[in-house]
């Protein structure tokens, strides 16, 4: 099912193997000649994170292309899952593969922010031919415990915003130290992406069970790495975007990724932490050039 809201994208709905309806934004859906781009958001985020980037790529004056951004199950406009154990990257990777089949995308450049990048590690193993190029936005095969603790901390903040302006101030208070590059407009746009209006309330736009599972994670134990899955990404060019102030992706890991991937490049997002906004400070232009080179 597709609905055009006149906002630069067509709203798509696909049904998963277990019967959930997933929402996706499809920008430039008639641009079939160029390599499409599929955007995968972070743990509790959704397709709205990529709106500005998707508009830029789909309306590029010389190289416009189709851009699809997904709401995972339990996020944004997608159905919540009654089986909370299904909020894991293996199930979500299968949902991405189903999205590609449903929207007739046999090959694409992928942009994975945080959790989206972990999902791409799995897709590189199970369906490498799908990957024409990969952008890993502030994520890699090793996740730093300090970054995961930071995610736990901000998911535990209890104050509910009174309105979207208040939501922007909450976000700035939580993350502002790591993101001096963001303007007041950027914080407002982030608030609009993260929160939704539910009757008279402003609430986070995801199933609370996702945050509960993250808060309950025991970070005192060593975390398994994904180097074996990362090696499978050698089939495609790779761009690593790392926030200058990131706590999740260390410089050491990013440099090791560069050494272990034959076609990797690193872009540092100045004045940003985890995870960088991709439409500011010329990052979108760099991504466009990388994607154009992929196909």
XYZ file of N, CA and C in Angstrom, residues 47-241:
585
model
N 12.296 6.582 10.422
C 12.584 7.111 9.089
C 12.691 8.630 9.051
N 12.071 9.322 10.001
C 12.104 10.786 9.976
C 13.521 11.329 10.161
N 14.408 10.540 10.766
C 15.805 10.960 10.929
C 16.457 11.318 9.599
N 16.004 10.694 8.522
C 16.684 10.828 7.235
C 15.984 11.790 6.278
N 14.983 12.518 6.757
C 14.168 13.306 5.827
C 15.003 14.310 5.038
N 15.804 15.107 5.733
C 16.571 16.134 5.023
C 17.576 15.510 4.058
N 18.245 14.453 4.478
C 19.192 13.772 3.599
C 18.466 13.172 2.396
N 17.321 12.552 2.632
C 16.572 11.918 1.548
C 16.086 12.946 0.534
N 15.635 14.092 1.006
C 15.226 15.159 0.091
C 16.424 15.606 -0.749
N 17.567 15.783 -0.117
C 18.770 16.207 -0.825
C 19.151 15.202 -1.918
N 19.172 13.914 -1.576
C 19.592 12.899 -2.536
C 18.555 12.689 -3.640
N 17.283 12.691 -3.289
C 16.243 12.409 -4.283
C 15.986 13.589 -5.211
N 16.401 14.798 -4.789
C 16.189 15.983 -5.619
C 17.505 16.601 -6.094
N 18.555 15.827 -6.054
C 19.848 16.346 -6.505
C 19.731 16.802 -7.962
N 20.224 17.996 -8.298
C 20.012 18.526 -9.644
C 20.649 17.700 -10.750
N 21.739 16.992 -10.441
C 22.420 16.204 -11.472
C 22.193 14.707 -11.330
N 22.145 14.219 -10.104
C 22.094 12.776 -9.886
C 20.983 12.403 -8.896
N 19.720 12.704 -9.215
C 18.649 12.340 -8.284
C 18.472 10.827 -8.222
N 18.109 10.329 -7.052
C 17.941 8.889 -6.912
C 16.868 8.577 -5.868
N 16.358 7.378 -5.958
C 15.360 6.903 -5.021
C 15.987 6.667 -3.655
N 15.290 7.078 -2.599
C 15.755 6.874 -1.226
C 14.598 6.290 -0.415
N 14.851 5.188 0.260
C 13.833 4.522 1.080
C 14.330 4.501 2.518
N 13.496 4.967 3.433
C 13.843 4.975 4.861
C 12.793 4.183 5.627
N 13.249 3.288 6.473
C 12.372 2.321 7.145
C 12.118 2.681 8.596
N 10.882 2.450 9.043
C 10.568 2.357 10.470
C 10.612 0.871 10.838
N 11.575 0.476 11.682
C 11.568 -0.915 12.142
C 10.287 -1.210 12.918
N 10.032 -2.491 13.121
C 8.917 -2.885 13.982
C 9.088 -2.215 15.352
N 7.972 -1.678 15.855
C 7.998 -1.028 17.167
C 8.454 0.410 17.148
N 8.713 0.959 15.961
C 9.166 2.348 15.872
C 8.308 3.113 14.868
N 8.193 4.419 15.103
C 7.495 5.269 14.161
C 6.090 4.789 13.884
N 5.743 4.672 12.604
C 4.394 4.279 12.202
C 4.241 2.777 12.017
N 5.282 2.002 12.292
C 5.184 0.550 12.172
C 4.499 -0.055 13.388
N 3.926 -1.248 13.184
C 3.264 -1.954 14.284
C 4.252 -2.307 15.390
N 3.778 -2.276 16.626
C 4.535 -2.809 17.745
C 4.387 -4.330 17.751
N 5.409 -5.007 18.200
C 5.414 -6.470 18.224
C 4.990 -6.950 19.604
N 3.997 -7.847 19.657
C 3.587 -8.411 20.942
C 4.677 -9.291 21.542
N 5.484 -9.881 20.690
C 6.614 -10.688 21.147
C 7.835 -9.781 21.231
N 8.104 -9.262 22.401
C 9.173 -8.269 22.557
C 10.558 -8.843 22.258
N 10.701 -10.161 22.297
C 11.976 -10.780 21.957
C 12.335 -10.571 20.491
N 11.363 -10.199 19.670
C 11.629 -9.968 18.251
C 12.299 -8.632 17.977
N 12.471 -7.811 19.002
C 13.219 -6.572 18.815
C 14.711 -6.895 18.888
N 15.208 -7.535 17.853
C 16.624 -7.884 17.783
C 17.092 -7.729 16.344
N 18.411 -7.614 16.157
C 18.912 -7.267 14.832
C 18.738 -8.396 13.818
N 18.652 -9.644 14.266
C 18.441 -10.742 13.321
C 17.050 -10.646 12.688
N 16.030 -10.435 13.513
C 14.668 -10.287 12.991
C 14.561 -9.028 12.136
N 15.175 -7.958 12.612
C 15.088 -6.696 11.870
C 15.837 -6.772 10.543
N 16.914 -7.551 10.475
C 17.605 -7.757 9.200
C 16.698 -8.480 8.207
N 15.952 -9.468 8.688
C 15.000 -10.148 7.807
C 13.913 -9.198 7.328
N 13.494 -8.281 8.191
C 12.502 -7.284 7.775
C 13.058 -6.388 6.665
N 14.340 -6.036 6.758
C 14.961 -5.213 5.712
C 14.997 -5.979 4.393
N 15.333 -7.251 4.436
C 15.344 -8.055 3.219
C 13.943 -8.144 2.620
N 12.943 -8.258 3.467
C 11.568 -8.305 2.972
C 11.176 -6.971 2.340
N 11.617 -5.869 2.956
C 11.360 -4.548 2.384
C 11.937 -4.463 0.974
N 13.167 -4.913 0.809
C 13.803 -4.851 -0.508
C 13.032 -5.677 -1.536
N 12.579 -6.866 -1.137
C 11.789 -7.696 -2.048
C 10.468 -7.015 -2.393
N 9.794 -6.485 -1.386
C 8.480 -5.891 -1.600
C 8.540 -4.661 -2.491
N 9.635 -3.899 -2.396
C 9.755 -2.663 -3.172
C 10.654 -2.836 -4.388
N 10.953 -4.093 -4.728
C 11.686 -4.413 -5.956
C 13.038 -3.711 -6.002
N 13.818 -3.912 -4.936
C 15.173 -3.350 -4.854
C 16.159 -4.515 -4.774
N 16.723 -4.934 -5.912
C 17.674 -6.063 -5.890
C 19.068 -5.681 -5.437
N 19.376 -4.358 -5.442
C 20.710 -3.901 -5.096
C 20.621 -2.424 -4.734
N 21.345 -2.018 -3.707
C 21.229 -0.641 -3.241
C 22.481 -0.232 -2.488
N 22.631 1.069 -2.320
C 23.576 1.599 -1.341
C 22.818 1.744 -0.031
N 23.434 1.342 1.066
C 22.770 1.352 2.363
C 23.464 2.331 3.303
N 22.655 3.052 4.055
C 23.151 3.920 5.112
C 22.585 3.391 6.425
N 23.453 2.952 7.303
C 23.008 2.396 8.575
C 23.540 3.210 9.736
N 22.648 3.851 10.462
C 23.024 4.600 11.655
C 22.955 3.686 12.869
N 24.044 3.569 13.608
C 24.065 2.831 14.870
C 23.487 1.424 14.675
N 22.318 1.134 15.218
C 21.735 -0.202 15.077
C 21.575 -0.588 13.605
N 21.255 0.389 12.768
C 21.148 0.103 11.345
C 22.434 -0.453 10.778
N 23.572 0.035 11.284
C 24.858 -0.498 10.849
C 25.091 -1.918 11.317
N 24.619 -2.250 12.518
C 24.732 -3.626 12.997
C 23.900 -4.562 12.122
N 22.715 -4.111 11.735
C 21.876 -4.898 10.830
C 22.614 -5.142 9.514
N 23.331 -4.131 9.031
C 24.069 -4.294 7.774
C 25.204 -5.300 7.907
N 25.768 -5.433 9.100
C 26.772 -6.486 9.308
C 26.156 -7.861 9.025
N 24.922 -8.064 9.452
C 24.263 -9.354 9.215
C 23.885 -9.520 7.752
N 23.384 -8.465 7.120
C 23.000 -8.554 5.713
C 24.224 -8.858 4.851
N 25.383 -8.336 5.230
C 26.602 -8.625 4.478
C 26.910 -10.118 4.448
N 26.481 -10.827 5.482
C 26.713 -12.272 5.553
C 25.634 -13.035 4.798
N 24.363 -12.678 5.015
C 23.275 -13.494 4.475
C 22.912 -13.135 3.039
N 23.144 -11.873 2.612
C 22.810 -11.493 1.235
C 23.762 -10.404 0.747
N 25.035 -10.735 0.588
C 26.025 -9.716 0.219
C 25.770 -9.074 -1.139
N 25.105 -9.801 -2.044
C 24.856 -9.251 -3.382
C 23.907 -8.051 -3.353
N 23.220 -7.842 -2.233
C 22.324 -6.701 -2.095
C 23.095 -5.392 -1.919
N 24.344 -5.484 -1.465
C 25.108 -4.309 -1.061
C 25.961 -3.777 -2.200
N 25.551 -2.631 -2.751
C 26.384 -1.947 -3.742
C 27.350 -0.987 -3.068
N 27.032 -0.575 -1.884
C 27.861 0.318 -1.093
C 27.268 0.418 0.293
N 28.110 0.710 1.279
C 27.660 0.763 2.669
C 28.206 2.017 3.341
N 27.335 2.734 4.025
C 27.732 3.822 4.917
C 27.393 3.386 6.334
N 28.395 3.295 7.185
C 28.188 2.983 8.601
C 28.291 4.289 9.376
N 27.167 4.734 9.902
C 27.126 6.011 10.613
C 27.361 5.799 12.097
N 28.598 6.023 12.512
C 29.018 5.962 13.906
C 28.755 4.597 14.540
N 29.142 3.576 13.827
C 28.990 2.216 14.344
C 30.002 1.326 13.637
N 30.399 0.281 14.340
C 31.331 -0.674 13.762
C 31.227 -2.005 14.470
N 32.169 -2.892 14.212
C 32.102 -4.236 14.811
C 32.426 -4.279 16.294
N 32.930 -3.176 16.840
C 33.184 -3.087 18.279
C 32.446 -1.861 18.812
N 31.628 -2.066 19.849
C 30.883 -0.981 20.482
C 31.495 -0.696 21.845
N 31.791 0.562 22.097
C 32.427 0.932 23.357
C 31.402 0.937 24.494
N 31.718 0.304 25.628
C 30.778 0.295 26.759
C 30.368 1.692 27.205
N 31.285 2.666 27.124
C 30.933 4.029 27.535
C 29.810 4.586 26.682
N 29.832 4.272 25.390
C 28.760 4.728 24.513
C 27.440 4.045 24.806
N 27.502 2.763 25.096
C 26.274 2.032 25.429
C 25.704 2.524 26.755
N 26.579 2.833 27.724
C 26.091 3.372 29.006
C 25.435 4.735 28.793
N 25.984 5.526 27.876
C 25.377 6.818 27.584
C 23.971 6.635 27.018
N 23.805 5.643 26.143
C 22.476 5.350 25.598
C 21.536 4.917 26.719
N 22.026 4.050 27.604
C 21.208 3.651 28.755
C 20.780 4.863 29.567
N 21.705 5.776 29.798
C 21.417 6.939 30.633
C 20.335 7.819 30.013
N 20.441 8.108 28.719
C 19.440 9.026 28.171
C 18.098 8.337 27.939
N 18.102 7.019 27.787
C 16.813 6.324 27.717
C 16.152 6.244 29.094
N 16.916 6.498 30.135
C 16.371 6.457 31.494
C 15.868 7.810 31.975
N 16.125 8.870 31.222
C 15.646 10.189 31.662
C 14.120 10.178 31.616
N 13.515 10.636 32.681
C 12.077 10.431 32.892
C 11.209 11.630 32.518
N 11.799 12.812 32.352
C 10.956 13.991 32.162
C 10.271 13.971 30.804
N 8.961 14.062 30.824
C 8.189 14.082 29.578
C 8.058 15.516 29.108
N 8.358 15.800 27.835
C 8.285 17.189 27.362
C 6.855 17.709 27.323
N 6.740 19.000 27.559
C 5.425 19.645 27.522
C 4.996 19.969 26.105
N 5.962 20.204 25.218
C 5.695 20.505 23.819
C 6.986 20.216 23.045
N 6.949 20.442 21.739
C 8.127 20.098 20.947
C 9.305 21.029 21.221
N 9.035 22.276 21.560
C 10.124 23.178 21.931
C 10.805 22.684 23.195
N 10.012 22.212 24.150
C 10.567 21.651 25.377
C 11.344 20.369 25.069
N 10.834 19.563 24.135
C 11.530 18.334 23.743
C 12.908 18.653 23.174
N 12.987 19.714 22.366
C 14.273 20.111 21.808
C 15.252 20.515 22.902
N 14.744 21.196 23.934
C 15.612 21.606 25.037
C 16.071 20.405 25.856
N 15.197 19.423 26.032
C 15.604 18.196 26.727
C 16.732 17.509 25.970
N 16.586 17.411 24.652
C 17.617 16.769 23.841
C 18.931 17.541 23.901
N 18.831 18.864 23.845
C 20.049 19.666 23.921
C 20.735 19.476 25.283
N 19.925 19.391 26.353
C 20.494 19.172 27.680
C 21.184 17.832 27.802
N 20.636 16.805 27.131
C 21.213 15.464 27.209
C 22.459 15.312 26.342
N 22.450 15.938 25.166
C 23.480 15.648 24.173
C 24.288 16.868 23.733
N 23.921 18.052 24.193
C 24.513 19.269 23.656
C 26.022 19.334 23.759
N 26.590 18.796 24.826
C 28.046 18.857 25.001
C 28.771 18.156 23.861
N 28.178 17.067 23.345
C 28.818 16.309 22.269
C 28.482 16.841 20.886
N 27.521 17.778 20.804
C 27.031 18.236 19.507
C 27.051 19.759 19.375
N 28.201 20.410 19.556
C 28.232 21.860 19.387
C 27.937 22.303 17.957
N 28.022 21.397 16.990
C 27.772 21.753 15.595
C 26.293 21.965 15.298
N 25.399 21.500 16.171
C 23.967 21.584 15.880
C 23.417 22.958 16.243
N 22.566 23.455 15.372
C 21.899 24.732 15.585
C 20.576 24.511 16.311
N 19.932 25.594 16.686
C 18.610 25.498 17.322
C 17.625 24.791 16.394
N 17.706 25.083 15.098
C 16.824 24.412 14.139
C 17.101 22.910 14.097
N 18.368 22.522 14.191
C 18.712 21.101 14.185
C 18.108 20.382 15.386
N 18.159 21.018 16.571
C 17.568 20.391 17.756
C 16.053 20.276 17.605
N 15.424 21.281 17.019
C 13.972 21.207 16.801
C 13.625 20.090 15.824
N 14.422 19.961 14.762
C 14.170 18.884 13.802
C 14.377 17.518 14.444
N 15.381 17.403 15.300
C 15.613 16.143 15.992
C 14.429 15.799 16.895
N 13.915 16.792 17.587
C 12.759 16.554 18.456
C 11.563 16.073 17.648
N 11.346 16.664 16.486
C 10.222 16.256 15.635
C 10.406 14.825 15.138
N 11.662 14.397 14.987
C 11.923 13.037 14.527
C 11.769 12.012 15.641
N 12.149 12.380 16.860
C 12.184 11.416 17.958
C 10.834 11.275 18.653
N 10.112 12.387 18.771
C 8.855 12.396 19.524
C 7.655 12.476 18.588
N 6.496 12.113 19.122
C 5.232 12.286 18.415
C 4.194 12.803 19.393
N 3.143 13.371 18.844
C 2.049 13.868 19.687
C 0.998 12.776 19.829
N 0.684 12.428 21.044
C -0.338 11.426 21.349
C -1.395 12.110 22.185
N -2.501 12.486 21.531
C -3.513 13.313 22.181
C -2.854 14.611 22.634
N -2.869 14.915 23.916
C -2.260 16.157 24.391
C -0.820 15.956 24.865
N -0.290 14.738 24.727
C 1.032 14.425 25.250
C 2.069 14.349 24.137
N 3.307 14.694 24.464
C 4.446 14.492 23.577
C 5.211 13.280 24.100
N 5.272 12.223 23.298
C 5.857 10.964 23.770
C 6.916 10.478 22.782
N 7.817 9.656 23.276
C 8.827 9.040 22.415
C 8.146 8.084 21.442
N 8.612 8.082 20.194
C 7.901 7.364 19.140
C 8.463 5.955 18.936
N 8.399 5.148 19.999
C 8.808 3.753 19.906
C 8.173 2.986 21.046
N 8.123 1.671 20.891
C 7.612 0.784 21.924
C 8.518 0.881 23.153
N 7.973 1.225 24.335
C 8.821 1.342 25.530
C 9.605 0.078 25.860
N 9.150 -1.075 25.378
C 9.870 -2.323 25.648
C 11.273 -2.298 25.070
N 11.491 -1.534 24.002
C 12.822 -1.451 23.393
C 13.786 -0.758 24.346
N 13.337 0.342 24.931
C 14.172 1.052 25.895
C 14.372 0.232 27.160
N 13.338 -0.483 27.592
C 13.447 -1.300 28.800
C 14.524 -2.365 28.637
N 14.565 -2.999 27.466
C 15.575 -4.030 27.222
C 16.976 -3.435 27.235
N 17.120 -2.239 26.664
C 18.438 -1.594 26.654
C 18.849 -1.196 28.065
N 17.921 -0.662 28.836
C 18.252 -0.266 30.211
C 18.646 -1.455 31.064
N 18.080 -2.627 30.745
C 18.340 -3.829 31.548
C 19.628 -4.551 31.133
N 20.228 -4.131 30.035
C 21.425 -4.828 29.547
C 22.570 -4.714 30.547
N 23.278 -5.821 30.763
C 24.405 -5.852 31.677
C 25.676 -5.489 30.901
N 26.146 -4.274 31.094
C 27.311 -3.804 30.350
C 28.621 -4.051 31.096
N 28.522 -4.769 32.200
C 29.748 -5.099 32.939
C 30.485 -6.278 32.311
N 29.799 -7.013 31.449
C 30.404 -8.169 30.802
C 30.960 -7.773 29.435
N 32.030 -8.420 28.990
C 32.584 -8.115 27.665
C 31.545 -8.364 26.572
N 31.506 -7.467 25.617
C 30.557 -7.591 24.526
C 31.173 -8.359 23.367
N 30.417 -9.231 22.701
C 30.966 -9.909 21.519
C 31.170 -8.908 20.390
N 32.232 -9.103 19.628
C 32.454 -8.210 18.486
C 31.850 -8.825 17.224
N 31.862 -8.046 16.140
C 31.285 -8.491 14.868
C 32.329 -8.406 13.744
N 33.581 -8.656 14.076
C 34.619 -8.584 13.052
C 34.394 -9.607 11.947
N 33.937 -10.792 12.288
C 33.694 -11.808 11.254
C 32.644 -11.322 10.262
N 31.574 -10.704 10.771
C 30.542 -10.167 9.887
C 31.053 -8.954 9.114
N 31.892 -8.148 9.767
C 32.457 -6.980 9.092
C 33.284 -7.404 7.876
N 34.013 -8.494 7.995
C 34.834 -8.951 6.871
C 33.980 -9.205 5.636
N 32.719 -9.606 5.817
C 31.837 -9.870 4.673
C 31.481 -8.593 3.914
N 31.677 -7.421 4.538
C 31.390 -6.156 3.858
C 32.435 -5.815 2.805
N 33.480 -6.616 2.688
C 34.509 -6.353 1.688
C 33.963 -6.409 0.271
N 32.756 -6.938 0.095
C 32.163 -7.022 -1.245
C 31.783 -5.652 -1.787
N 31.718 -4.616 -0.939
C 31.208 -3.314 -1.371
C 32.070 -2.192 -0.825
N 32.120 -1.049 -1.517
C 32.791 0.128 -0.952
C 32.148 0.521 0.377
N 32.969 1.059 1.264
C 32.500 1.395 2.609
C 32.915 2.815 2.967
N 31.960 3.577 3.467
C 32.269 4.860 4.098
C 31.920 4.756 5.573
N 32.875 5.094 6.416
C 32.663 5.126 7.856
C 32.497 6.586 8.259
N 31.357 6.915 8.831
C 31.143 8.249 9.383
C 31.289 8.135 10.890
